[in-house]
Amino acid sequence: MARRRARGDVNPAALVAHLQDVMTEKVGPFRTGDKLDAALAEIERLAAAIGDDPLAAGTPFDSVLIDWLDLRNMLPVARSVVLGARARTESRGAHQREDFPGLDERWLCNQVATLGSGGLALETVPVARRVETGVGVPA
């Protein structure tokens, strides 16, 4: 927080609204690889735009800082959603890949995103199955 600085060229509240629009338009229930690639590029652009140093207006109740912190936390979540959607090359449940309309049994798994020192990692974890029915159930 000691690195806080004022910058007039960045409006974190407007960028939060923009990120929400990007996620709705490109990562909503109906997706394509091209839309997901565009969303990821925009997420990276937003991360670069806000930088690593917290923004501050210098007022007692600093709404600029609060919006910057919110956006800073929203970006990794958005990135993990997009990366998971890009990896899943099928349509299952409410989210449909328009470029992969069918089910693919290889995707009967859970995706786990982990944020560590090396960045965001995505892995698949098998879904536990009930022996008596063969229906996938959460572990």
Tab-separated table of N, CA, C and O in Angstrom, residues 20-138:
chain	number	residue	atom	x	y	z
A	20	GLN	N	-16.851	-6.673	-16.685
A	20	GLN	CA	-18.133	-7.358	-16.578
A	20	GLN	C	-18.782	-7.512	-17.954
A	20	GLN	O	-19.334	-8.573	-18.275
A	21	ASP	N	-18.699	-6.473	-18.789
A	21	ASP	CA	-19.242	-6.550	-20.148
A	21	ASP	C	-18.509	-7.596	-20.977
A	21	ASP	O	-19.133	-8.374	-21.702
A	22	VAL	N	-17.186	-7.620	-20.878
A	22	VAL	CA	-16.385	-8.597	-21.631
A	22	VAL	C	-16.779	-10.016	-21.228
A	22	VAL	O	-16.986	-10.884	-22.087
A	23	MET	N	-16.905	-10.257	-19.941
A	23	MET	CA	-17.247	-11.597	-19.469
A	23	MET	C	-18.658	-11.990	-19.924
A	23	MET	O	-18.887	-13.140	-20.292
A	24	THR	N	-19.579	-11.050	-19.923
A	24	THR	CA	-20.948	-11.343	-20.357
A	24	THR	C	-21.002	-11.631	-21.856
A	24	THR	O	-21.618	-12.606	-22.287
A	25	GLU	N	-20.344	-10.790	-22.652
A	25	GLU	CA	-20.432	-10.900	-24.109
A	25	GLU	C	-19.593	-12.039	-24.684
A	25	GLU	O	-19.992	-12.672	-25.665
A	26	LYS	N	-18.445	-12.311	-24.106
A	26	LYS	CA	-17.511	-13.262	-24.717
A	26	LYS	C	-17.378	-14.583	-23.965
A	26	LYS	O	-16.909	-15.567	-24.514
A	27	VAL	N	-17.766	-14.601	-22.687
A	27	VAL	CA	-17.568	-15.788	-21.867
A	27	VAL	C	-18.900	-16.258	-21.271
A	27	VAL	O	-18.930	-17.088	-20.390
A	28	GLY	N	-20.000	-15.729	-21.771
A	28	GLY	CA	-21.320	-16.097	-21.271
A	28	GLY	C	-21.691	-17.521	-21.645
A	28	GLY	O	-20.838	-18.324	-22.045
A	29	PRO	N	-22.954	-17.862	-21.562
A	29	PRO	CA	-23.388	-19.237	-21.805
A	29	PRO	C	-23.077	-19.775	-23.199
A	29	PRO	O	-22.880	-20.960	-23.369
A	30	PHE	N	-23.029	-18.905	-24.207
A	30	PHE	CA	-22.723	-19.334	-25.571
A	30	PHE	C	-21.364	-18.788	-25.956
A	30	PHE	O	-21.182	-17.581	-26.103
A	31	ARG	N	-20.394	-19.694	-26.118
A	31	ARG	CA	-18.990	-19.323	-26.280
A	31	ARG	C	-18.425	-19.929	-27.550
A	31	ARG	O	-18.900	-20.942	-28.028
A	32	THR	N	-17.351	-19.305	-28.029
A	32	THR	CA	-16.535	-19.893	-29.091
A	32	THR	C	-15.077	-19.688	-28.705
A	32	THR	O	-14.762	-18.838	-27.859
A	33	GLY	N	-14.205	-20.428	-29.349
A	33	GLY	CA	-12.782	-20.254	-29.092
A	33	GLY	C	-12.328	-18.842	-29.392
A	33	GLY	O	-11.535	-18.261	-28.649
A	34	ASP	N	-12.832	-18.258	-30.485
A	34	ASP	CA	-12.436	-16.895	-30.848
A	34	ASP	C	-12.883	-15.885	-29.800
A	34	ASP	O	-12.136	-14.972	-29.441
A	35	LYS	N	-14.107	-16.031	-29.296
A	35	LYS	CA	-14.594	-15.123	-28.248
A	35	LYS	C	-13.749	-15.268	-26.979
A	35	LYS	O	-13.408	-14.271	-26.336
A	36	LEU	N	-13.421	-16.492	-26.620
A	36	LEU	CA	-12.627	-16.726	-25.419
A	36	LEU	C	-11.215	-16.172	-25.568
A	36	LEU	O	-10.672	-15.574	-24.625
A	37	ASP	N	-10.625	-16.310	-26.761
A	37	ASP	CA	-9.299	-15.728	-27.008
A	37	ASP	C	-9.342	-14.211	-26.896
A	37	ASP	O	-8.441	-13.591	-26.323
A	38	ALA	N	-10.406	-13.604	-27.436
A	38	ALA	CA	-10.556	-12.142	-27.352
A	38	ALA	C	-10.733	-11.702	-25.901
A	38	ALA	O	-10.179	-10.674	-25.483
A	39	ALA	N	-11.489	-12.469	-25.129
A	39	ALA	CA	-11.686	-12.139	-23.711
A	39	ALA	C	-10.371	-12.211	-22.954
A	39	ALA	O	-10.059	-11.321	-22.147
A	40	LEU	N	-9.588	-13.259	-23.214
A	40	LEU	CA	-8.307	-13.397	-22.528
A	40	LEU	C	-7.366	-12.242	-22.873
A	40	LEU	O	-6.700	-11.686	-21.995
A	41	ALA	N	-7.346	-11.839	-24.136
A	41	ALA	CA	-6.506	-10.706	-24.548
A	41	ALA	C	-6.947	-9.425	-23.839
A	41	ALA	O	-6.109	-8.621	-23.407
A	42	GLU	N	-8.244	-9.232	-23.691
A	42	GLU	CA	-8.744	-8.036	-23.016
A	42	GLU	C	-8.440	-8.072	-21.523
A	42	GLU	O	-8.107	-7.050	-20.920
A	43	ILE	N	-8.507	-9.236	-20.905
A	43	ILE	CA	-8.149	-9.377	-19.489
A	43	ILE	C	-6.680	-9.017	-19.292
A	43	ILE	O	-6.329	-8.303	-18.346
A	44	GLU	N	-5.824	-9.483	-20.179
A	44	GLU	CA	-4.392	-9.155	-20.098
A	44	GLU	C	-4.172	-7.654	-20.282
A	44	GLU	O	-3.333	-7.053	-19.607
A	45	ARG	N	-4.925	-7.042	-21.196
A	45	ARG	CA	-4.796	-5.598	-21.427
A	45	ARG	C	-5.221	-4.825	-20.179
A	45	ARG	O	-4.562	-3.859	-19.769
A	46	LEU	N	-6.300	-5.254	-19.542
A	46	LEU	CA	-6.770	-4.588	-18.325
A	46	LEU	C	-5.748	-4.727	-17.196
A	46	LEU	O	-5.506	-3.768	-16.453
A	47	ALA	N	-5.162	-5.903	-17.070
A	47	ALA	CA	-4.151	-6.112	-16.026
A	47	ALA	C	-2.966	-5.180	-16.237
A	47	ALA	O	-2.442	-4.593	-15.275
A	48	ALA	N	-2.559	-5.014	-17.486
A	48	ALA	CA	-1.447	-4.104	-17.776
A	48	ALA	C	-1.851	-2.654	-17.524
A	48	ALA	O	-1.046	-1.852	-17.036
A	49	ALA	N	-3.095	-2.315	-17.820
A	49	ALA	CA	-3.560	-0.929	-17.659
A	49	ALA	C	-3.581	-0.491	-16.198
A	49	ALA	O	-3.251	0.654	-15.888
A	50	ILE	N	-3.943	-1.395	-15.295
A	50	ILE	CA	-4.012	-0.974	-13.886
A	50	ILE	C	-2.658	-1.071	-13.199
A	50	ILE	O	-2.447	-0.421	-12.178
A	51	GLY	N	-1.757	-1.873	-13.740
A	51	GLY	CA	-0.415	-1.960	-13.186
A	51	GLY	C	-0.359	-2.662	-11.843
A	51	GLY	O	-1.357	-3.203	-11.360
A	52	ASP	N	0.811	-2.643	-11.243
A	52	ASP	CA	1.039	-3.326	-9.970
A	52	ASP	C	0.949	-2.405	-8.760
A	52	ASP	O	0.856	-2.873	-7.634
A	53	ASP	N	1.016	-1.108	-8.991
A	53	ASP	CA	0.966	-0.154	-7.882
A	53	ASP	C	-0.471	0.299	-7.664
A	53	ASP	O	-1.133	0.762	-8.598
A	54	PRO	N	-0.972	0.175	-6.437
A	54	PRO	CA	-2.361	0.577	-6.168
A	54	PRO	C	-2.614	2.038	-6.514
A	54	PRO	O	-1.765	2.899	-6.291
A	55	LEU	N	-3.791	2.272	-7.081
A	55	LEU	CA	-4.192	3.641	-7.379
A	55	LEU	C	-4.854	4.236	-6.156
A	55	LEU	O	-5.489	3.531	-5.375
A	56	ALA	N	-4.730	5.521	-6.006
A	56	ALA	CA	-5.316	6.190	-4.852
A	56	ALA	C	-5.711	7.598	-5.227
A	56	ALA	O	-5.028	8.268	-5.990
A	57	ALA	N	-6.841	8.030	-4.690
A	57	ALA	CA	-7.285	9.401	-4.898
A	57	ALA	C	-6.788	10.301	-3.778
A	57	ALA	O	-6.780	11.514	-3.915
A	58	GLY	N	-6.382	9.705	-2.657
A	58	GLY	CA	-5.855	10.479	-1.547
A	58	GLY	C	-6.908	11.068	-0.641
A	58	GLY	O	-6.611	11.885	0.213
A	59	THR	N	-8.162	10.660	-0.796
A	59	THR	CA	-9.235	11.165	0.051
A	59	THR	C	-9.410	10.235	1.248
A	59	THR	O	-8.985	9.072	1.212
A	60	PRO	N	-10.049	10.705	2.334
A	60	PRO	CA	-10.232	9.843	3.508
A	60	PRO	C	-10.962	8.536	3.182
A	60	PRO	O	-10.573	7.475	3.637
A	61	PHE	N	-12.032	8.604	2.408
A	61	PHE	CA	-12.691	7.396	1.921
A	61	PHE	C	-12.287	7.263	0.464
A	61	PHE	O	-12.799	7.952	-0.399
A	62	ASP	N	-11.361	6.392	0.198
A	62	ASP	CA	-10.722	6.326	-1.112
A	62	ASP	C	-11.407	5.292	-2.009
A	62	ASP	O	-11.005	4.128	-2.058
A	63	SER	N	-12.441	5.723	-2.722
A	63	SER	CA	-13.178	4.801	-3.587
A	63	SER	C	-12.337	4.335	-4.776
A	63	SER	O	-12.542	3.234	-5.289
A	64	VAL	N	-11.378	5.144	-5.201
A	64	VAL	CA	-10.493	4.737	-6.299
A	64	VAL	C	-9.668	3.526	-5.875
A	64	VAL	O	-9.529	2.547	-6.620
A	65	LEU	N	-9.122	3.565	-4.674
A	65	LEU	CA	-8.347	2.437	-4.161
A	65	LEU	C	-9.227	1.196	-4.018
A	65	LEU	O	-8.819	0.092	-4.392
A	66	ILE	N	-10.426	1.362	-3.490
A	66	ILE	CA	-11.334	0.219	-3.331
A	66	ILE	C	-11.645	-0.413	-4.689
A	66	ILE	O	-11.595	-1.630	-4.848
A	67	ASP	N	-11.935	0.417	-5.695
A	67	ASP	CA	-12.221	-0.103	-7.039
A	67	ASP	C	-10.987	-0.778	-7.640
A	67	ASP	O	-11.098	-1.802	-8.311
A	68	TRP	N	-9.808	-0.217	-7.406
A	68	TRP	CA	-8.574	-0.820	-7.921
A	68	TRP	C	-8.365	-2.200	-7.292
A	68	TRP	O	-8.040	-3.164	-7.976
A	69	LEU	N	-8.561	-2.288	-5.974
A	69	LEU	CA	-8.405	-3.566	-5.289
A	69	LEU	C	-9.428	-4.590	-5.782
A	69	LEU	O	-9.097	-5.763	-5.987
A	70	ASP	N	-10.670	-4.150	-5.974
A	70	ASP	CA	-11.698	-5.057	-6.510
A	70	ASP	C	-11.289	-5.586	-7.880
A	70	ASP	O	-11.341	-6.791	-8.130
A	71	LEU	N	-10.884	-4.685	-8.762
A	71	LEU	CA	-10.494	-5.094	-10.110
A	71	LEU	C	-9.277	-6.007	-10.072
A	71	LEU	O	-9.222	-7.015	-10.783
A	72	ARG	N	-8.327	-5.693	-9.239
A	72	ARG	CA	-7.110	-6.498	-9.116
A	72	ARG	C	-7.448	-7.933	-8.704
A	72	ARG	O	-6.790	-8.880	-9.115
A	73	ASN	N	-8.485	-8.111	-7.884
A	73	ASN	CA	-8.919	-9.439	-7.473
A	73	ASN	C	-9.830	-10.105	-8.505
A	73	ASN	O	-9.867	-11.339	-8.589
A	74	MET	N	-10.553	-9.328	-9.268
A	74	MET	CA	-11.452	-9.881	-10.275
A	74	MET	C	-10.693	-10.452	-11.473
A	74	MET	O	-11.144	-11.437	-12.082
A	75	LEU	N	-9.567	-9.859	-11.816
A	75	LEU	CA	-8.848	-10.274	-13.021
A	75	LEU	C	-8.352	-11.719	-12.977
A	75	LEU	O	-8.550	-12.459	-13.950
A	76	PRO	N	-7.738	-12.201	-11.893
A	76	PRO	CA	-7.338	-13.617	-11.874
A	76	PRO	C	-8.539	-14.577	-11.921
A	76	PRO	O	-8.452	-15.652	-12.513
A	77	VAL	N	-9.651	-14.182	-11.322
A	77	VAL	CA	-10.850	-15.016	-11.376
A	77	VAL	C	-11.359	-15.086	-12.813
A	77	VAL	O	-11.666	-16.170	-13.324
A	78	ALA	N	-11.422	-13.942	-13.479
A	78	ALA	CA	-11.855	-13.914	-14.876
A	78	ALA	C	-10.919	-14.751	-15.740
A	78	ALA	O	-11.367	-15.522	-16.601
A	79	ARG	N	-9.628	-14.618	-15.516
A	79	ARG	CA	-8.640	-15.386	-16.287
A	79	ARG	C	-8.849	-16.890	-16.088
A	79	ARG	O	-8.799	-17.669	-17.042
A	80	SER	N	-9.101	-17.324	-14.858
A	80	SER	CA	-9.298	-18.758	-14.601
A	80	SER	C	-10.579	-19.273	-15.270
A	80	SER	O	-10.598	-20.388	-15.788
A	81	VAL	N	-11.627	-18.467	-15.295
A	81	VAL	CA	-12.865	-18.867	-15.963
A	81	VAL	C	-12.623	-19.022	-17.461
A	81	VAL	O	-13.033	-20.006	-18.076
A	82	VAL	N	-11.931	-18.057	-18.068
A	82	VAL	CA	-11.662	-18.110	-19.504
A	82	VAL	C	-10.759	-19.296	-19.844
A	82	VAL	O	-11.016	-20.026	-20.808
A	83	LEU	N	-9.705	-19.507	-19.080
A	83	LEU	CA	-8.798	-20.621	-19.374
A	83	LEU	C	-9.513	-21.968	-19.248
A	83	LEU	O	-9.302	-22.864	-20.068
A	84	GLY	N	-10.362	-22.105	-18.259
A	84	GLY	CA	-11.134	-23.337	-18.122
A	84	GLY	C	-12.097	-23.538	-19.274
A	84	GLY	O	-12.236	-24.649	-19.802
A	85	ALA	N	-12.745	-22.467	-19.695
A	85	ALA	CA	-13.685	-22.552	-20.817
A	85	ALA	C	-12.955	-22.844	-22.124
A	85	ALA	O	-13.462	-23.593	-22.967
A	86	ARG	N	-11.772	-22.265	-22.307
A	86	ARG	CA	-10.987	-22.547	-23.520
A	86	ARG	C	-10.538	-23.996	-23.571
A	86	ARG	O	-10.512	-24.620	-24.628
A	87	ALA	N	-10.169	-24.536	-22.426
A	87	ALA	CA	-9.677	-25.914	-22.389
A	87	ALA	C	-10.789	-26.922	-22.665
A	87	ALA	O	-10.562	-27.942	-23.301
A	88	ARG	N	-11.994	-26.628	-22.214
A	88	ARG	CA	-13.107	-27.581	-22.332
A	88	ARG	C	-13.701	-27.499	-23.741
A	88	ARG	O	-14.457	-26.604	-24.043
A	89	THR	N	-13.356	-28.464	-24.557
A	89	THR	CA	-13.779	-28.484	-25.961
A	89	THR	C	-15.014	-29.367	-26.130
A	89	THR	O	-14.996	-30.367	-26.852
A	90	GLU	N	-16.079	-28.967	-25.459
A	90	GLU	CA	-17.365	-29.654	-25.556
A	90	GLU	C	-18.433	-28.720	-25.007
A	90	GLU	O	-18.144	-27.671	-24.454
A	91	SER	N	-19.691	-29.132	-25.168
A	91	SER	CA	-20.814	-28.432	-24.561
A	91	SER	C	-21.410	-29.349	-23.510
A	91	SER	O	-21.742	-30.493	-23.790
A	92	ARG	N	-21.508	-28.846	-22.297
A	92	ARG	CA	-22.044	-29.650	-21.194
A	92	ARG	C	-22.724	-28.689	-20.233
A	92	ARG	O	-22.169	-27.673	-19.857
A	93	GLY	N	-23.924	-29.015	-19.834
A	93	GLY	CA	-24.625	-28.169	-18.882
A	93	GLY	C	-25.085	-26.869	-19.518
A	93	GLY	O	-25.430	-26.818	-20.691
A	94	ALA	N	-25.055	-25.801	-18.752
A	94	ALA	CA	-25.584	-24.521	-19.220
A	94	ALA	C	-24.644	-23.777	-20.164
A	94	ALA	O	-25.082	-22.911	-20.904
A	95	HIS	N	-23.364	-24.082	-20.131
A	95	HIS	CA	-22.403	-23.363	-20.967
A	95	HIS	C	-22.106	-24.159	-22.229
A	95	HIS	O	-21.656	-25.300	-22.171
A	96	GLN	N	-22.374	-23.539	-23.358
A	96	GLN	CA	-22.263	-24.202	-24.647
A	96	GLN	C	-21.109	-23.634	-25.451
A	96	GLN	O	-20.996	-22.424	-25.608
A	97	ARG	N	-20.266	-24.513	-25.962
A	97	ARG	CA	-19.232	-24.113	-26.910
A	97	ARG	C	-19.849	-24.248	-28.292
A	97	ARG	O	-20.096	-25.350	-28.773
A	98	GLU	N	-20.122	-23.134	-28.923
A	98	GLU	CA	-20.754	-23.169	-30.240
A	98	GLU	C	-19.857	-23.848	-31.271
A	98	GLU	O	-20.361	-24.407	-32.248
A	99	ASP	N	-18.542	-23.835	-31.041
A	99	ASP	CA	-17.626	-24.500	-31.960
A	99	ASP	C	-17.393	-25.967	-31.588
A	99	ASP	O	-16.725	-26.694	-32.316
A	100	PHE	N	-17.934	-26.423	-30.462
A	100	PHE	CA	-17.890	-27.829	-30.043
A	100	PHE	C	-19.269	-28.174	-29.462
A	100	PHE	O	-19.445	-28.206	-28.247
A	101	PRO	N	-20.272	-28.434	-30.321
A	101	PRO	CA	-21.647	-28.560	-29.835
A	101	PRO	C	-21.981	-29.840	-29.071
A	101	PRO	O	-22.959	-29.869	-28.349
A	102	GLY	N	-21.196	-30.870	-29.193
A	102	GLY	CA	-21.571	-32.136	-28.568
A	102	GLY	C	-20.863	-32.414	-27.265
A	102	GLY	O	-19.937	-31.714	-26.863
A	103	LEU	N	-21.331	-33.480	-26.597
A	103	LEU	CA	-20.681	-33.961	-25.387
A	103	LEU	C	-19.449	-34.780	-25.757
A	103	LEU	O	-19.419	-35.429	-26.798
A	104	ASP	N	-18.478	-34.762	-24.908
A	104	ASP	CA	-17.279	-35.569	-25.079
A	104	ASP	C	-16.998	-36.205	-23.727
A	104	ASP	O	-16.674	-35.509	-22.762
A	105	GLU	N	-17.121	-37.504	-23.641
A	105	GLU	CA	-16.980	-38.198	-22.355
A	105	GLU	C	-15.604	-38.006	-21.721
A	105	GLU	O	-15.437	-38.192	-20.524
A	106	ARG	N	-14.603	-37.628	-22.518
A	106	ARG	CA	-13.286	-37.342	-21.930
A	106	ARG	C	-13.356	-36.148	-20.989
A	106	ARG	O	-12.478	-35.958	-20.155
A	107	TRP	N	-14.417	-35.323	-21.128
A	107	TRP	CA	-14.572	-34.152	-20.279
A	107	TRP	C	-15.475	-34.405	-19.086
A	107	TRP	O	-15.926	-33.469	-18.434
A	108	LEU	N	-15.735	-35.658	-18.771
A	108	LEU	CA	-16.474	-35.965	-17.547
A	108	LEU	C	-15.469	-35.894	-16.398
A	108	LEU	O	-14.944	-36.891	-15.911
A	109	CYS	N	-15.116	-34.667	-16.050
A	109	CYS	CA	-14.104	-34.402	-15.024
A	109	CYS	C	-14.352	-33.011	-14.451
A	109	CYS	O	-15.185	-32.261	-14.946
A	110	ASN	N	-13.640	-32.701	-13.409
A	110	ASN	CA	-13.654	-31.363	-12.831
A	110	ASN	C	-12.362	-30.666	-13.213
A	110	ASN	O	-11.321	-31.300	-13.343
A	111	GLN	N	-12.441	-29.369	-13.391
A	111	GLN	CA	-11.248	-28.572	-13.627
A	111	GLN	C	-10.927	-27.806	-12.356
A	111	GLN	O	-11.809	-27.257	-11.716
A	112	VAL	N	-9.653	-27.785	-12.009
A	112	VAL	CA	-9.200	-27.089	-10.805
A	112	VAL	C	-8.150	-26.064	-11.213
A	112	VAL	O	-7.152	-26.411	-11.837
A	113	ALA	N	-8.405	-24.813	-10.877
A	113	ALA	CA	-7.448	-23.741	-11.144
A	113	ALA	C	-6.719	-23.420	-9.857
A	113	ALA	O	-7.334	-23.281	-8.794
A	114	THR	N	-5.398	-23.315	-9.951
A	114	THR	CA	-4.563	-23.015	-8.793
A	114	THR	C	-3.675	-21.830	-9.128
A	114	THR	O	-3.033	-21.814	-10.178
A	115	LEU	N	-3.650	-20.855	-8.245
A	115	LEU	CA	-2.806	-19.683	-8.433
A	115	LEU	C	-1.608	-19.806	-7.504
A	115	LEU	O	-1.754	-19.904	-6.289
A	116	GLY	N	-0.415	-19.854	-8.084
A	116	GLY	CA	0.803	-19.980	-7.302
A	116	GLY	C	1.873	-19.052	-7.815
A	116	GLY	O	1.607	-18.169	-8.641
A	117	SER	N	3.074	-19.257	-7.370
A	117	SER	CA	4.177	-18.378	-7.769
A	117	SER	C	4.463	-18.464	-9.260
A	117	SER	O	4.975	-17.529	-9.850
A	118	GLY	N	4.115	-19.571	-9.894
A	118	GLY	CA	4.319	-19.723	-11.332
A	118	GLY	C	3.153	-19.229	-12.156
A	118	GLY	O	3.119	-19.429	-13.364
A	119	GLY	N	2.175	-18.616	-11.529
A	119	GLY	CA	1.001	-18.135	-12.245
A	119	GLY	C	-0.180	-19.067	-12.046
A	119	GLY	O	-0.250	-19.830	-11.088
A	120	LEU	N	-1.107	-19.020	-12.975
A	120	LEU	CA	-2.323	-19.804	-12.905
A	120	LEU	C	-2.111	-21.160	-13.570
A	120	LEU	O	-1.640	-21.227	-14.705
A	121	ALA	N	-2.429	-22.225	-12.858
A	121	ALA	CA	-2.312	-23.586	-13.401
A	121	ALA	C	-3.694	-24.215	-13.428
A	121	ALA	O	-4.500	-24.028	-12.513
A	122	LEU	N	-3.980	-24.947	-14.490
A	122	LEU	CA	-5.272	-25.606	-14.663
A	122	LEU	C	-5.031	-27.105	-14.781
A	122	LEU	O	-4.167	-27.541	-15.542
A	123	GLU	N	-5.771	-27.882	-13.991
A	123	GLU	CA	-5.648	-29.331	-14.081
A	123	GLU	C	-7.041	-29.954	-14.064
A	123	GLU	O	-8.008	-29.327	-13.636
A	124	THR	N	-7.133	-31.191	-14.557
A	124	THR	CA	-8.396	-31.914	-14.511
A	124	THR	C	-8.307	-32.988	-13.445
A	124	THR	O	-7.258	-33.587	-13.225
A	125	VAL	N	-9.437	-33.198	-12.775
A	125	VAL	CA	-9.529	-34.181	-11.705
A	125	VAL	C	-10.710	-35.085	-12.037
A	125	VAL	O	-11.799	-34.598	-12.330
A	126	PRO	N	-10.515	-36.404	-12.008
A	126	PRO	CA	-11.620	-37.315	-12.326
A	126	PRO	C	-12.815	-37.108	-11.396
A	126	PRO	O	-12.659	-36.765	-10.226
A	127	VAL	N	-13.991	-37.342	-11.943
A	127	VAL	CA	-15.218	-37.280	-11.162
A	127	VAL	C	-15.442	-38.656	-10.555
A	127	VAL	O	-15.336	-39.671	-11.249
A	128	ALA	N	-15.728	-38.694	-9.267
A	128	ALA	CA	-16.029	-39.973	-8.615
A	128	ALA	C	-17.340	-40.508	-9.179
A	128	ALA	O	-18.270	-39.753	-9.431
A	129	ARG	N	-17.399	-41.806	-9.391
A	129	ARG	CA	-18.607	-42.433	-9.929
A	129	ARG	C	-19.178	-43.411	-8.916
A	129	ARG	O	-18.439	-44.116	-8.252
A	130	ARG	N	-20.487	-43.459	-8.859
A	130	ARG	CA	-21.156	-44.468	-8.040
A	130	ARG	C	-21.163	-45.772	-8.819
A	130	ARG	O	-21.601	-45.819	-9.955
A	131	VAL	N	-20.695	-46.806	-8.189
A	131	VAL	CA	-20.588	-48.100	-8.861
A	131	VAL	C	-21.961	-48.633	-9.242
A	131	VAL	O	-22.159	-49.150	-10.333
A	132	GLU	N	-22.948	-48.471	-8.347
A	132	GLU	CA	-24.247	-49.086	-8.602
A	132	GLU	C	-25.014	-48.433	-9.759
A	132	GLU	O	-25.819	-49.079	-10.412
A	133	THR	N	-24.783	-47.150	-10.041
A	133	THR	CA	-25.531	-46.495	-11.115
A	133	THR	C	-24.650	-46.077	-12.279
A	133	THR	O	-25.154	-45.889	-13.371
A	134	GLY	N	-23.360	-45.883	-12.029
A	134	GLY	CA	-22.477	-45.393	-13.075
A	134	GLY	C	-22.637	-43.910	-13.350
A	134	GLY	O	-22.084	-43.387	-14.285
A	135	VAL	N	-23.421	-43.227	-12.529
A	135	VAL	CA	-23.670	-41.805	-12.718
A	135	VAL	C	-22.596	-41.011	-11.979
A	135	VAL	O	-22.279	-41.332	-10.830
A	136	GLY	N	-22.047	-39.994	-12.614
A	136	GLY	CA	-21.038	-39.167	-11.964
A	136	GLY	C	-21.627	-38.364	-10.827
A	136	GLY	O	-22.692	-37.775	-10.957
A	137	VAL	N	-20.955	-38.386	-9.700
A	137	VAL	CA	-21.360	-37.600	-8.540
A	137	VAL	C	-20.145	-36.913	-7.982
A	137	VAL	O	-19.033	-37.419	-8.111
A	138	PRO	N	-20.327	-35.756	-7.401
A	138	PRO	CA	-19.161	-35.089	-6.795
A	138	PRO	C	-18.538	-35.928	-5.690
A	138	PRO	O	-19.244	-36.639	-4.983
